[in-house]
Coordinates of C-alpha atoms in Angstrom, one line a residue:
M1452 CA 16.6 45.4 -78.0
L1453 CA 13.5 43.3 -78.2
K1454 CA 13.3 43.2 -74.5
C1455 CA 13.6 47.0 -74.2
T1456 CA 10.6 47.4 -76.7
A1457 CA 8.4 45.0 -74.7
M1458 CA 9.2 46.8 -71.5
W1459 CA 8.4 50.2 -73.1
Q1460 CA 5.0 48.9 -74.3
K1461 CA 4.1 48.1 -70.7
L1462 CA 5.4 51.3 -69.1
A1463 CA 4.0 53.8 -71.7
P1464 CA 0.3 53.6 -70.6
L1465 CA 1.4 54.2 -67.0
A1466 CA 3.5 57.2 -67.9
R1467 CA 0.6 58.6 -70.0
A1468 CA -1.9 58.3 -67.2
S1469 CA 0.5 59.9 -64.8
S1470 CA 1.0 62.8 -67.1
S1471 CA -2.7 63.4 -67.5
L1472 CA -3.3 63.2 -63.8
C1473 CA -0.6 65.9 -63.2
R1474 CA -2.2 68.3 -65.8
H1475 CA -5.7 68.0 -64.1
H1476 CA -4.2 68.6 -60.7
V1477 CA -2.4 71.8 -61.8
R1478 CA -5.6 73.0 -63.5
R1479 CA -7.6 72.6 -60.3
K1480 CA -5.0 74.6 -58.3
V1481 CA -5.0 77.4 -60.8
L1482 CA -8.8 77.7 -60.7
K1483 CA -8.8 78.0 -56.9
C1484 CA -6.0 80.7 -56.7
D1485 CA -7.0 82.6 -59.9
K1486 CA -3.4 82.5 -61.0
M1487 CA -1.9 81.0 -64.1
V1488 CA 1.3 79.1 -64.0
P1489 CA 3.2 77.9 -67.0
V1490 CA 2.2 74.4 -67.8
I1491 CA 4.5 72.1 -69.7
P1492 CA 2.9 71.0 -72.9
K1493 CA 1.4 67.5 -72.9
A1494 CA 3.9 65.0 -74.0
L1495 CA 3.1 63.0 -77.0
M1496 CA 3.1 59.4 -75.8
S1497 CA 3.1 56.4 -78.0
S1498 CA 3.0 52.7 -77.4
G1499 CA 4.3 52.0 -80.8
A1500 CA 7.8 51.1 -81.9
P1501 CA 10.6 53.3 -80.5
G1502 CA 12.1 56.1 -82.6
G1503 CA 8.8 57.7 -83.5
A1504 CA 9.3 60.7 -81.2
G1505 CA 12.0 62.5 -79.4
D1506 CA 10.6 61.8 -75.9
N1507 CA 10.6 58.1 -76.6
A1508 CA 14.3 58.3 -77.5
A1509 CA 15.0 60.0 -74.1
Y1510 CA 13.3 57.2 -72.2
L1511 CA 15.2 54.6 -74.2
M1512 CA 18.5 56.4 -73.4
I1513 CA 17.7 56.3 -69.6
V1514 CA 16.9 52.6 -69.7
G1515 CA 20.0 51.8 -71.9
A1516 CA 22.2 53.7 -69.6
A1517 CA 21.0 51.7 -66.6
F1518 CA 21.7 48.4 -68.4
L1519 CA 25.1 49.7 -69.6
G1520 CA 26.0 50.6 -66.0
G1521 CA 25.0 47.2 -64.7
G1522 CA 27.1 45.5 -67.4
I1523 CA 30.1 47.6 -66.5
Y1524 CA 29.7 46.8 -62.8
M1525 CA 29.5 43.1 -63.5
Y1526 CA 32.5 43.1 -65.8
S1527 CA 34.5 45.0 -63.1
T1528 CA 33.5 42.6 -60.4
L1529 CA 34.4 39.5 -62.4
S1530 CA 37.7 41.0 -63.4
Q1531 CA 38.6 41.7 -59.8
D1532 CA 37.6 38.2 -58.7
K1533 CA 39.7 36.7 -61.4
K1534 CA 42.7 38.8 -60.2
R1535 CA 42.2 37.7 -56.6
Y1536 CA 42.0 34.1 -57.7
Q1537 CA 45.2 34.4 -59.6
D1538 CA 47.0 36.1 -56.7
R1539 CA 45.9 33.2 -54.4
L1540 CA 47.2 30.6 -56.8
N1541 CA 50.6 32.5 -57.0
E1542 CA 50.7 32.6 -53.2
I1543 CA 50.2 28.8 -52.9
R1544 CA 52.8 28.2 -55.6
S1545 CA 55.3 30.4 -53.7
R1546 CA 54.6 28.5 -50.5
S1547 CA 55.5 25.2 -52.1
V1548 CA 58.7 26.7 -53.5
K1549 CA 59.6 28.0 -50.0
L1550 CA 59.0 24.6 -48.4
S1551 CA 61.1 23.0 -51.0
E1552 CA 64.0 25.4 -50.4
E1553 CA 63.8 24.9 -46.6
A1554 CA 63.7 21.2 -47.0
S1555 CA 66.8 21.3 -49.2
A1556 CA 68.6 23.6 -46.7
A1557 CA 67.7 21.2 -43.9
V1558 CA 69.1 18.2 -45.8
S1559 CA 72.3 20.0 -46.6
A1560 CA 72.8 21.0 -42.9
P1561 CA 75.1 18.8 -40.8
V1562 CA 73.4 16.2 -38.6
L1563 CA 74.1 16.9 -34.9
E1564 CA 75.0 14.0 -32.5
T1565 CA 72.0 13.1 -30.3
T1566 CA 71.5 11.3 -27.1
P1567 CA 69.5 8.0 -26.9
G1568 CA 66.4 10.0 -25.9
E1569 CA 66.5 12.4 -28.8
L1570 CA 65.0 12.0 -32.2
K1571 CA 67.8 11.2 -34.7
T1572 CA 68.3 11.9 -38.4
D1573 CA 69.7 9.1 -40.5
P1574 CA 72.5 10.5 -42.7
S1575 CA 72.0 7.8 -45.3
S1576 CA 68.5 9.1 -46.0
T1577 CA 69.5 12.7 -46.7
E1578 CA 70.0 12.1 -50.4
S1579 CA 66.5 10.6 -51.0
A1580 CA 65.0 13.2 -48.7
G1581 CA 66.5 15.9 -50.9
A1582 CA 65.0 14.3 -54.0
D1583 CA 61.5 14.3 -52.4
A1584 CA 61.8 17.6 -50.7
A1585 CA 59.1 19.2 -52.9
V1586 CA 56.5 16.6 -51.9
S1587 CA 57.7 16.0 -48.3
P1588 CA 55.1 16.6 -45.5
P1589 CA 55.3 19.8 -43.4
E1590 CA 57.6 19.9 -40.4
L1591 CA 54.6 20.4 -38.0
P1592 CA 51.3 18.6 -38.2
P1593 CA 48.6 21.3 -38.8
H1594 CA 46.1 19.5 -36.6
A1595 CA 46.3 17.0 -33.7
P1596 CA 43.2 15.4 -32.4
Y1597 CA 44.9 15.0 -29.0
L1598 CA 47.4 17.7 -28.1
L1599 CA 49.5 17.3 -24.9
I1600 CA 51.5 20.3 -23.8
G1601 CA 54.5 19.2 -21.8
G1602 CA 56.7 16.1 -22.1
G1603 CA 56.9 14.8 -18.6
T1604 CA 55.4 11.9 -16.7
A1605 CA 51.8 13.2 -16.7
A1606 CA 51.8 13.8 -20.5
F1607 CA 53.2 10.3 -21.2
A1608 CA 50.7 8.7 -18.8
A1609 CA 47.9 10.5 -20.6
A1610 CA 49.1 9.5 -24.0
R1611 CA 49.3 5.9 -23.0
S1612 CA 45.8 6.1 -21.5
I1613 CA 44.3 7.7 -24.6
R1614 CA 45.8 5.1 -26.9
A1615 CA 44.4 2.3 -24.6
R1616 CA 40.9 3.6 -24.9
D1617 CA 41.2 4.8 -28.5
P1618 CA 43.6 2.5 -30.3
G1619 CA 43.5 4.6 -33.5
A1620 CA 44.1 7.9 -31.7
R1621 CA 46.7 10.4 -33.0
V1622 CA 48.5 12.0 -30.0
L1623 CA 51.0 14.9 -30.3
I1624 CA 53.2 15.8 -27.3
V1625 CA 54.9 19.2 -27.5
T1626 CA 57.8 19.8 -25.1
D1627 CA 60.4 22.5 -24.8
E1628 CA 63.0 19.9 -23.8
W1629 CA 65.1 18.1 -26.4
D1630 CA 64.5 14.7 -24.8
L1631 CA 61.7 12.2 -25.1
P1632 CA 59.5 11.6 -22.1
Y1633 CA 61.4 10.3 -19.1
M1634 CA 61.1 9.8 -15.3
R1635 CA 62.6 12.4 -13.0
P1636 CA 63.2 10.5 -9.7
P1637 CA 66.4 8.7 -10.8
L1638 CA 68.0 12.1 -11.5
S1639 CA 68.5 12.6 -7.8
K1640 CA 68.6 9.0 -6.7
E1641 CA 69.9 5.9 -8.6
L1642 CA 71.8 7.6 -11.4
W1643 CA 74.3 9.0 -8.9
F1644 CA 75.1 5.5 -7.5
S1645 CA 75.9 4.0 -10.8
D1646 CA 79.4 2.6 -11.4
D1647 CA 79.1 3.0 -15.2
P1648 CA 81.3 5.9 -16.4
T1649 CA 79.0 6.4 -19.4
V1650 CA 75.9 6.9 -17.3
I1651 CA 75.6 10.6 -18.2
E1652 CA 75.3 9.5 -21.9
T1653 CA 73.3 6.3 -21.7
L1654 CA 71.1 7.4 -18.7
R1655 CA 70.8 3.7 -17.8
F1656 CA 71.1 2.8 -14.2
K1657 CA 70.9 -0.2 -11.8
Q1658 CA 68.1 -0.1 -9.3
W1659 CA 68.7 -1.1 -5.7
N1660 CA 67.7 -4.7 -6.7
G1661 CA 70.4 -4.8 -9.3
K1662 CA 68.1 -4.7 -12.3
E1663 CA 69.0 -2.2 -15.1
R1664 CA 66.7 0.1 -16.8
S1665 CA 66.6 3.3 -18.8
I1666 CA 65.4 6.6 -17.5
Y1667 CA 63.2 7.0 -20.6
F1668 CA 59.7 5.5 -20.5
Q1669 CA 60.0 4.2 -24.1
P1670 CA 62.7 4.0 -26.8
P1671 CA 62.5 6.2 -29.9
S1672 CA 61.0 3.3 -31.9
F1673 CA 57.8 3.6 -29.8
Y1674 CA 57.0 7.0 -31.2
V1675 CA 56.0 8.1 -34.7
S1676 CA 57.5 11.1 -36.4
P1677 CA 55.4 14.4 -36.0
Q1678 CA 55.5 14.8 -39.8
E1679 CA 53.9 11.4 -40.3
L1680 CA 51.3 11.6 -37.5
S1681 CA 48.4 12.6 -39.7
E1682 CA 49.2 9.9 -42.2
V1683 CA 50.1 6.9 -40.1
E1684 CA 47.4 4.2 -40.6
N1685 CA 46.6 3.2 -36.9
G1686 CA 47.5 6.5 -35.3
G1687 CA 50.3 6.8 -32.7
V1688 CA 52.1 9.1 -30.3
A1689 CA 54.5 11.7 -31.7
V1690 CA 56.8 14.0 -29.7
L1691 CA 57.7 17.4 -30.9
T1692 CA 60.9 18.4 -29.0
G1693 CA 62.4 21.8 -28.6
K1694 CA 59.1 23.6 -29.1
K1695 CA 57.2 25.6 -26.5
V1696 CA 53.5 26.6 -26.6
V1697 CA 53.3 30.4 -25.9
H1698 CA 49.7 31.1 -26.6
M1699 CA 46.3 29.4 -26.6
D1700 CA 43.3 30.3 -28.6
V1701 CA 40.6 28.4 -26.8
R1702 CA 37.8 29.6 -29.0
G1703 CA 39.6 28.6 -32.2
N1704 CA 41.0 25.4 -30.6
K1705 CA 44.5 26.1 -31.6
V1706 CA 47.9 27.0 -30.1
R1707 CA 50.8 29.1 -31.2
L1708 CA 54.4 27.9 -30.7
N1709 CA 57.5 29.9 -30.0
D1710 CA 58.4 29.9 -33.7
D1711 CA 55.0 31.4 -34.6
S1712 CA 53.7 28.2 -36.1
E1713 CA 50.1 27.1 -35.2
I1714 CA 48.6 23.7 -34.4
S1715 CA 44.8 23.1 -34.0
Y1716 CA 43.4 20.5 -31.7
D1717 CA 40.2 18.7 -30.7
K1718 CA 41.2 18.0 -27.1
C1719 CA 44.1 19.5 -25.2
L1720 CA 46.0 18.6 -22.0
I1721 CA 48.2 21.0 -20.1
A1722 CA 51.0 19.1 -18.3
T1723 CA 53.6 21.8 -18.2
G1724 CA 54.9 20.9 -14.7
G1725 CA 57.0 23.6 -13.1
E1726 CA 60.3 25.4 -13.0
P1727 CA 62.7 25.2 -10.1
R1728 CA 62.6 28.2 -7.7
N1729 CA 65.6 30.3 -7.0
L1730 CA 66.5 32.4 -4.0
Q1731 CA 66.1 36.1 -4.5
V1732 CA 69.5 36.6 -2.9
L1733 CA 71.0 34.4 -5.6
E1734 CA 69.2 36.2 -8.4
R1735 CA 70.5 39.6 -7.1
A1736 CA 74.1 38.2 -6.8
G1737 CA 75.0 38.9 -10.5
A1738 CA 76.1 37.0 -13.6
A1739 CA 79.2 35.5 -12.0
V1740 CA 77.3 33.8 -9.3
A1741 CA 74.6 32.7 -11.8
Q1742 CA 77.3 30.9 -13.8
H1743 CA 78.2 28.9 -10.7
T1744 CA 74.7 28.0 -9.7
T1745 CA 72.5 25.0 -10.8
L1746 CA 68.8 24.9 -10.5
F1747 CA 68.3 21.1 -10.6
R1748 CA 65.3 19.8 -12.6
K1749 CA 66.1 18.2 -16.0
I1750 CA 68.4 15.7 -17.6
E1751 CA 70.8 18.5 -18.7
D1752 CA 71.0 19.7 -15.1
F1753 CA 72.0 16.2 -14.0
R1754 CA 74.7 16.0 -16.7
C1755 CA 76.0 19.4 -15.8
L1756 CA 76.2 18.8 -12.1
E1757 CA 77.8 15.4 -12.6
K1758 CA 80.5 16.9 -14.7
I1759 CA 81.0 19.8 -12.2
S1760 CA 81.3 17.3 -9.3
R1761 CA 84.3 15.8 -11.0
E1762 CA 86.0 19.1 -11.7
V1763 CA 85.6 21.2 -8.5
K1764 CA 86.6 20.8 -4.9
S1765 CA 83.4 21.9 -3.1
I1766 CA 79.7 22.0 -3.8
T1767 CA 77.1 23.6 -1.6
I1768 CA 73.5 22.6 -1.7
V1769 CA 71.0 25.2 -0.5
G1770 CA 67.8 23.5 0.7
G1771 CA 66.9 20.8 3.2
G1772 CA 63.8 19.2 1.5
F1773 CA 63.4 16.0 -0.5
L1774 CA 65.6 17.0 -3.5
G1775 CA 68.2 18.8 -1.4
S1776 CA 68.7 15.9 1.0
E1777 CA 68.7 13.3 -1.8
L1778 CA 71.4 15.2 -3.7
A1779 CA 73.4 15.7 -0.5
C1780 CA 73.5 12.0 0.2
A1781 CA 74.3 11.1 -3.4
L1782 CA 77.1 13.6 -3.7
G1783 CA 78.3 12.7 -0.2
R1784 CA 78.8 9.1 -1.1
K1785 CA 80.7 10.1 -4.2
A1786 CA 82.8 12.5 -2.1
K1787 CA 84.2 9.6 -0.1
E1788 CA 85.9 8.4 -3.3
T1789 CA 86.9 11.7 -4.9
G1790 CA 87.5 13.9 -1.9
L1791 CA 84.8 16.4 -2.9
E1792 CA 83.5 18.6 -0.1
V1793 CA 79.7 18.6 0.1
I1794 CA 77.9 21.2 2.2
Q1795 CA 74.2 21.3 2.8
M1796 CA 72.6 24.4 4.4
F1797 CA 68.9 25.2 5.2
P1798 CA 67.0 27.4 7.6
E1799 CA 65.2 24.5 9.4
K1800 CA 66.5 22.7 12.4
G1801 CA 67.1 19.4 10.5
N1802 CA 66.8 17.7 7.2
M1803 CA 63.2 17.7 5.9
G1804 CA 62.2 19.7 8.8
K1805 CA 59.0 20.9 7.1
V1806 CA 57.8 17.2 6.7
L1807 CA 59.2 15.1 9.5
P1808 CA 58.6 15.6 13.3
E1809 CA 61.5 17.2 15.0
Y1810 CA 62.9 14.0 16.6
L1811 CA 62.9 12.1 13.3
S1812 CA 64.3 15.2 11.4
N1813 CA 67.3 15.3 13.8
W1814 CA 67.9 11.6 13.4
T1815 CA 67.8 12.0 9.6
T1816 CA 70.3 14.9 9.8
N1817 CA 72.8 12.7 11.6
K1818 CA 72.3 10.0 9.0
V1819 CA 73.1 12.5 6.2
R1820 CA 76.2 13.6 8.1
K1821 CA 77.4 10.0 8.2
E1822 CA 77.2 10.0 4.4
G1823 CA 80.0 12.5 4.3
V1824 CA 77.9 15.7 4.2
N1825 CA 78.7 18.9 6.2
V1826 CA 75.2 19.8 7.3
M1827 CA 74.6 23.4 8.4
A1828 CA 71.2 23.7 10.0
E1829 CA 69.4 27.0 10.8
A1830 CA 71.4 28.7 8.1
L1831 CA 69.7 31.6 6.4
V1832 CA 71.5 33.0 3.4
K1833 CA 72.0 36.8 3.6
H1834 CA 74.4 37.7 0.8
V1835 CA 76.2 35.9 -2.0
S1836 CA 79.1 37.2 -4.1
F1837 CA 81.9 35.9 -6.3
Q1838 CA 85.4 36.7 -5.2
D1839 CA 88.8 35.3 -6.0
G1840 CA 87.4 32.4 -8.1
K1841 CA 85.0 31.3 -5.2
V1842 CA 81.4 31.8 -4.4
E1843 CA 81.2 33.4 -1.0
I1844 CA 78.0 32.8 1.0
K1845 CA 77.3 35.0 4.1
L1846 CA 74.7 33.7 6.5
K1847 CA 72.5 35.8 8.8
D1848 CA 74.3 34.6 11.9
G1849 CA 77.7 35.8 10.6
R1850 CA 79.0 32.5 9.3
V1851 CA 80.8 32.6 5.9
V1852 CA 81.0 29.7 3.5
K1853 CA 83.3 29.6 0.4
T1854 CA 82.5 27.1 -2.3
D1855 CA 83.0 26.4 -6.0
H1856 CA 79.4 25.7 -7.0
I1857 CA 75.9 26.2 -5.6
V1858 CA 72.9 23.9 -6.1
A1859 CA 69.6 25.6 -5.3
A1860 CA 67.0 23.0 -4.3
V1861 CA 64.3 25.3 -2.8
G1862 CA 61.1 24.1 -4.4
L1863 CA 59.1 24.2 -7.6
E1864 CA 57.0 27.0 -9.2
P1865 CA 54.2 25.7 -11.3
S1866 CA 54.2 26.8 -14.9
V1867 CA 51.1 28.8 -15.6
E1868 CA 52.2 31.1 -18.4
L1869 CA 49.2 30.0 -20.6
A1870 CA 46.6 31.0 -18.0
K1871 CA 46.2 34.5 -19.4
S1872 CA 45.7 33.6 -23.1
A1873 CA 43.6 30.6 -22.3
G1874 CA 41.5 32.3 -19.7
L1875 CA 42.2 29.8 -17.0
E1876 CA 42.0 30.4 -13.3
V1877 CA 45.2 30.1 -11.2
D1878 CA 44.8 29.2 -7.5
S1879 CA 46.0 32.1 -5.3
D1880 CA 46.9 29.8 -2.4
F1881 CA 48.6 26.7 -3.9
G1882 CA 49.4 27.9 -7.4
G1883 CA 48.6 25.9 -10.5
Y1884 CA 45.5 25.8 -12.7
R1885 CA 42.3 25.2 -10.8
V1886 CA 40.4 22.2 -12.2
N1887 CA 37.2 20.4 -11.4
A1888 CA 36.8 16.8 -10.1
E1889 CA 37.5 15.5 -13.6
L1890 CA 40.7 17.5 -13.9
Q1891 CA 39.0 19.7 -16.5
A1892 CA 39.9 23.5 -16.6
R1893 CA 37.3 24.4 -19.3
S1894 CA 35.7 22.9 -22.4
N1895 CA 38.2 20.6 -24.2
I1896 CA 41.1 21.5 -21.8
W1897 CA 42.4 19.3 -19.0
V1898 CA 45.3 19.8 -16.6
A1899 CA 47.4 17.1 -14.9
G1900 CA 50.6 16.7 -12.9
D1901 CA 52.4 19.4 -10.9
A1902 CA 50.4 22.2 -12.6
A1903 CA 47.0 21.0 -11.5
C1904 CA 45.3 22.3 -8.4
F1905 CA 42.5 19.9 -7.7
Y1906 CA 39.9 19.4 -5.0
D1907 CA 40.4 16.5 -2.7
I1908 CA 37.1 15.3 -1.1
R1909 CA 38.9 14.3 2.1
L1910 CA 41.7 16.9 2.4
G1911 CA 40.4 19.9 0.5
R1912 CA 42.0 21.7 -2.4
R1913 CA 45.6 20.6 -3.0
R1914 CA 48.5 20.7 -5.5
V1915 CA 50.9 17.8 -5.5
E1916 CA 54.4 17.6 -7.0
H1917 CA 55.2 13.9 -7.0
H1918 CA 55.7 11.1 -9.5
D1919 CA 52.8 9.0 -8.5
H1920 CA 50.4 12.0 -8.7
A1921 CA 51.7 12.8 -12.2
V1922 CA 51.2 9.1 -13.3
V1923 CA 47.6 8.8 -11.9
S1924 CA 46.4 12.3 -12.8
G1925 CA 47.8 12.0 -16.3
R1926 CA 46.2 8.6 -16.8
L1927 CA 42.8 9.9 -15.5
A1928 CA 43.0 13.0 -17.7
G1929 CA 43.7 10.9 -20.7
E1930 CA 40.7 8.7 -19.9
N1931 CA 38.4 11.7 -19.5
M1932 CA 39.7 13.2 -22.8
T1933 CA 38.2 10.1 -24.5
G1934 CA 34.9 10.5 -22.7
A1935 CA 35.3 8.6 -19.4
S1936 CA 34.0 11.4 -17.2
K1937 CA 35.7 10.0 -14.1
P1938 CA 36.4 12.0 -10.9
Y1939 CA 39.9 12.2 -9.4
W1940 CA 39.5 10.5 -6.0
H1941 CA 43.0 9.0 -5.8
Q1942 CA 45.3 9.7 -2.8
S1943 CA 48.7 9.9 -4.4
M1944 CA 51.8 8.8 -2.6
F1945 CA 55.4 9.9 -2.8
W1946 CA 58.7 8.4 -1.7
S1947 CA 62.3 9.5 -1.0
D1948 CA 65.4 7.4 -0.5
L1949 CA 68.5 8.6 1.3
G1950 CA 70.7 6.0 -0.3
P1951 CA 70.0 2.3 -0.4
D1952 CA 69.5 1.9 3.4
V1953 CA 67.0 4.5 4.4
G1954 CA 63.8 5.4 2.6
Y1955 CA 60.2 6.2 3.3
E1956 CA 56.8 6.4 1.5
A1957 CA 54.2 9.0 2.4
I1958 CA 50.6 9.8 1.5
G1959 CA 48.2 12.7 2.3
I1960 CA 49.2 15.9 4.1
V1961 CA 52.5 15.4 5.8
D1962 CA 53.3 18.7 7.5
S1963 CA 55.6 18.9 10.6
S1964 CA 53.3 21.7 12.0
L1965 CA 50.5 19.1 12.5
P1966 CA 50.3 16.9 15.6
T1967 CA 51.9 13.5 15.0
V1968 CA 52.0 10.1 16.5
G1969 CA 54.9 7.8 15.7
V1970 CA 55.1 4.0 16.3
F1971 CA 58.5 2.4 15.6
A1972 CA 60.1 -1.0 15.8
K1973 CA 63.5 -2.4 15.3
A1974 CA 64.5 -2.8 11.7
T1975 CA 65.6 -6.0 10.0
P1976 CA 67.9 -6.4 6.9
K1977 CA 64.8 -6.6 4.7
D1978 CA 63.6 -3.1 5.9
T1979 CA 65.5 -1.1 3.4
P1980 CA 64.8 0.5 -0.1
K1981 CA 67.2 -2.0 -1.6
A1982 CA 65.3 -5.0 -0.1
A1983 CA 62.0 -3.5 -1.1
T1984 CA 63.0 -3.2 -4.7
E1985 CA 64.3 -6.7 -4.7
E1986 CA 60.9 -7.9 -3.6
S1987 CA 58.8 -5.7 -5.9
G1988 CA 61.1 -5.8 -8.9
T1989 CA 61.1 -2.0 -9.4
G1990 CA 62.6 1.1 -7.8
I1991 CA 59.9 3.4 -9.2
R1992 CA 57.3 3.0 -6.5
S1993 CA 53.9 4.4 -7.7
E1994 CA 50.4 3.4 -8.7
S1995 CA 51.6 2.8 -12.2
E1996 CA 53.7 -0.2 -11.0
T1997 CA 51.8 -1.4 -8.0
E1998 CA 48.0 -1.7 -8.2
A1999 CA 47.3 -3.5 -5.0
I2000 CA 44.0 -2.6 -3.3
A2001 CA 43.7 -2.4 0.5
S2002 CA 41.1 -4.8 1.8
G2003 CA 41.0 -3.6 5.3
E2004 CA 41.6 -7.1 6.5
A2005 CA 45.4 -7.0 6.6
A2006 CA 47.2 -9.5 8.9
V2007 CA 47.5 -8.0 12.3
S2008 CA 50.6 -8.5 14.4
T2009 CA 49.9 -9.8 17.9
S2010 CA 53.1 -8.4 19.4
S2011 CA 52.9 -5.2 21.4
P2012 CA 54.3 -2.0 19.9
R2013 CA 57.4 -0.5 21.4
I2014 CA 58.2 3.1 20.8
P2015 CA 61.9 3.9 20.7
Q2016 CA 63.2 6.4 23.3
Q2017 CA 65.0 9.6 22.3
G2018 CA 68.4 8.8 20.9
E2019 CA 67.5 5.3 19.8
D2020 CA 67.6 4.1 16.2
Y2021 CA 64.4 4.7 14.3
G2022 CA 64.8 1.6 12.2
K2023 CA 61.2 1.4 10.9
G2024 CA 57.8 2.7 11.8
V2025 CA 54.6 4.6 11.0
I2026 CA 54.0 8.3 11.6
F2027 CA 50.4 9.5 11.7
Y2028 CA 49.6 13.2 11.0
L2029 CA 46.4 14.4 12.6
R2030 CA 44.0 17.3 11.9
D2031 CA 41.0 17.6 14.2
K2032 CA 41.9 14.1 15.6
V2033 CA 41.5 12.5 12.1
V2034 CA 44.5 11.0 10.3
V2035 CA 45.2 13.1 7.2
G2036 CA 48.7 11.9 6.4
I2037 CA 50.9 8.9 7.0
I2038 CA 54.7 8.2 6.5
L2039 CA 55.9 4.7 6.3
W2040 CA 59.5 4.8 7.5
N2041 CA 61.5 1.9 6.0
V2042 CA 58.1 0.1 5.7
F2043 CA 57.3 -0.8 2.1
N2044 CA 54.5 -2.3 0.0
R2045 CA 51.9 -1.2 2.6
M2046 CA 50.6 1.9 0.9
P2047 CA 47.1 0.6 0.1
I2048 CA 46.5 0.2 3.8
A2049 CA 47.5 3.8 4.5
R2050 CA 45.4 5.0 1.6
K2051 CA 42.3 3.2 3.1
I2052 CA 42.9 4.8 6.5
I2053 CA 42.9 8.3 5.1
K2054 CA 39.9 7.5 2.8
D2055 CA 37.8 6.3 5.8
G2056 CA 38.5 9.6 7.6
E2057 CA 37.6 8.2 11.1
E2058 CA 38.9 9.1 14.5
H2059 CA 41.0 6.4 16.2
A2060 CA 41.2 6.1 19.9
D2061 CA 44.5 4.2 19.9
L2062 CA 46.8 4.6 16.9
N2063 CA 49.1 1.9 18.2
E2064 CA 46.4 -0.5 17.3
V2065 CA 46.1 1.0 13.8
A2066 CA 49.9 0.7 13.4
K2067 CA 49.5 -3.1 13.8
L2068 CA 47.9 -3.1 10.3
F2069 CA 51.3 -2.5 8.8
N2070 CA 53.0 -5.5 10.5
I2071 CA 55.9 -3.4 11.6
H2072 CA 56.6 -5.6 14.6
E2073 CA 57.1 -8.8 12.6
D2074 CA 60.7 -10.0 12.4

C-alpha cells in the first residue's frame, strides 16, 4: 500500500496538468465556433493521502486491479510449471519401471544356443542379472563416438584402424547379421574342402598349406558388450548384432534402427556392402521355386547349401563368374564322393568369360569339367517352374534342365538404402555411394568396401567388390575418421582359386572386351595356390597380410619367353589388359606373391613397346 501511495503522489501532478490543458483547449475551440459544448467539471485532484475523494479511489482501483491481474498471472504460470515438472518426474519414473520389467522378462526367457561367432548369454549369471535389473545399463548405447554401419570386412578393418590411432576410442559396429565380423572368401573356397564333419558349426578350416584358422577375424572375447561400451575404461569395439539402420539424421548426427531405437554419433562409416542379385525370371517363378533357390552371400547361406548338398541329388548353379565357378568346383569335388550331380550354366562362352580372354576362358571351362561339373555354356534362362518335385529350367535354345535346387550367383547389388534419408549421392553408372578421394561422402560420414564408388586417379571412377579393397578402404576410412586426411590411391587386388591347383590374382580393370597380351610358361609343382600358401603362411591374400612394396628392380629372368600354342596347357603366365596402349589391368595366372610389381606397372601408366620384356619382371620362366 505504501508503494501505491508513493506512485500516486508522483502521478497526480501530471494528471492535474493534463486535465487543465484539456479544459483550455476546449474553451479555445468554443470561442472560434461560437458554440457551447458540455464541459465535464474540473476534477478535484489531490496529492494527499488516498481516500480523500471519490476520483482518487477510482484511480486506486485501476492500479490495484492491474497489480491483482499480474499476481493472478504469475500464480497461474508457476502452478502450470510445477504440474509440468511433476509430469516429467512421473514419466522418468515410469521409464525406469518399464526397463526393470523388460530386463526381468529377458532374464526369465530361455537362452538360445549360439554359434561360436554369436554373442552368448551365460545362464549362470541370470539370477544376479535379475537382482540388478533395475540398475542395469540400457540395451543400446545412446551414443557412439565412432559408429560403423555394417559388420563385414571393411567395418572390422576400420574399427581396428580407429583403435590403432585412438587407443581409447569407443567403436560400435551395427550389423543386421547375427554373426561377429568374418571373412567371406572361405565361404566359397576352403570351407568346402574341409574333412571335418562339424565345419558348418565351428567354421574352422584348413588352408591349402594345412594350417587351421577360423573364419572370424577375432573371437568373442576381443569385443566388449554394447551395454558396457560407454562405461569401459579404455574404450573398445562392440558389435550390435541383428539390428539394421533404416534412417540417418545427418543434421542431428543420429541413426534410427529397425526397432525404432536411436543412436547418436560423432563420426559414422557406412560399410553396408551389398545384397546378391537375383534373376528376374527366378523372381517371377513363384514361391515354390524361391524355396528351392539360394542366393549365396552369408554364413547362413553356406550352412544351408552345405546341408542341401547332402540331401538332394542335383544342384544347378546359374552364373559363370568368380563365385559361380568357385562353388561349381567345390561342389564338383564333393560330388565325386557323394554322387551329387552339379550343373553350371551361364550365357557366356566359357567360365569367367567376362574377365578372361576367350582362349583362357575355354581352358578354364575344361578344367571345371574335369572337377566333375556339367558345364552348360551359352545358356540363357528363359523360364523356371516347379513341377513334380523338381525345378524345371527352360533355356532360350530349347534345352530343358531338371534339378532339385538352384544357386543364383549372378553378381552383387550395392546396399544404398540410406542414400535418401542421408542425402547421399548414388553413382548412376557403377552404383554405390559417391565419395571423394578421402572416402568421405559428406561431413562426418565416410563409406568403404563394396558400397563405395571412388575416383581412381589412374583408372577413373570405380566400384570394387573384393576382399582386399574392403580391407584397405576400411583401414583408410578409419584413419581419416581420426583426422588423417589421406587420399585413397591404392590399387586393390583380388584372387580366385578353382581348387588347390589353379588360382590367379588380378589387379586393375580386367575386362575381356579390352585388348589383351598373354605371356605364359610351363608350370612347376610350386606354381599352385597350395604351394603359394605354404610359402606365405596364409590363404587370405590381401594387403592386410602382405605389405611388400614394389621396388621396380625385381630380378629379371634371362630366358626367352615362350607363348603356348592353342590347346596347350596354360600352366602359369601374365595377362596384360590394355586401354589406349597403356596397361590398366593384370592377371597373374598361377603366379603368386608378385602383386607389388603389377601394382607399380599400373601406377606408372606408361606405354610398353614389348610386353614380353615386362613379363620378365614376374620371373615366370624360372624353374
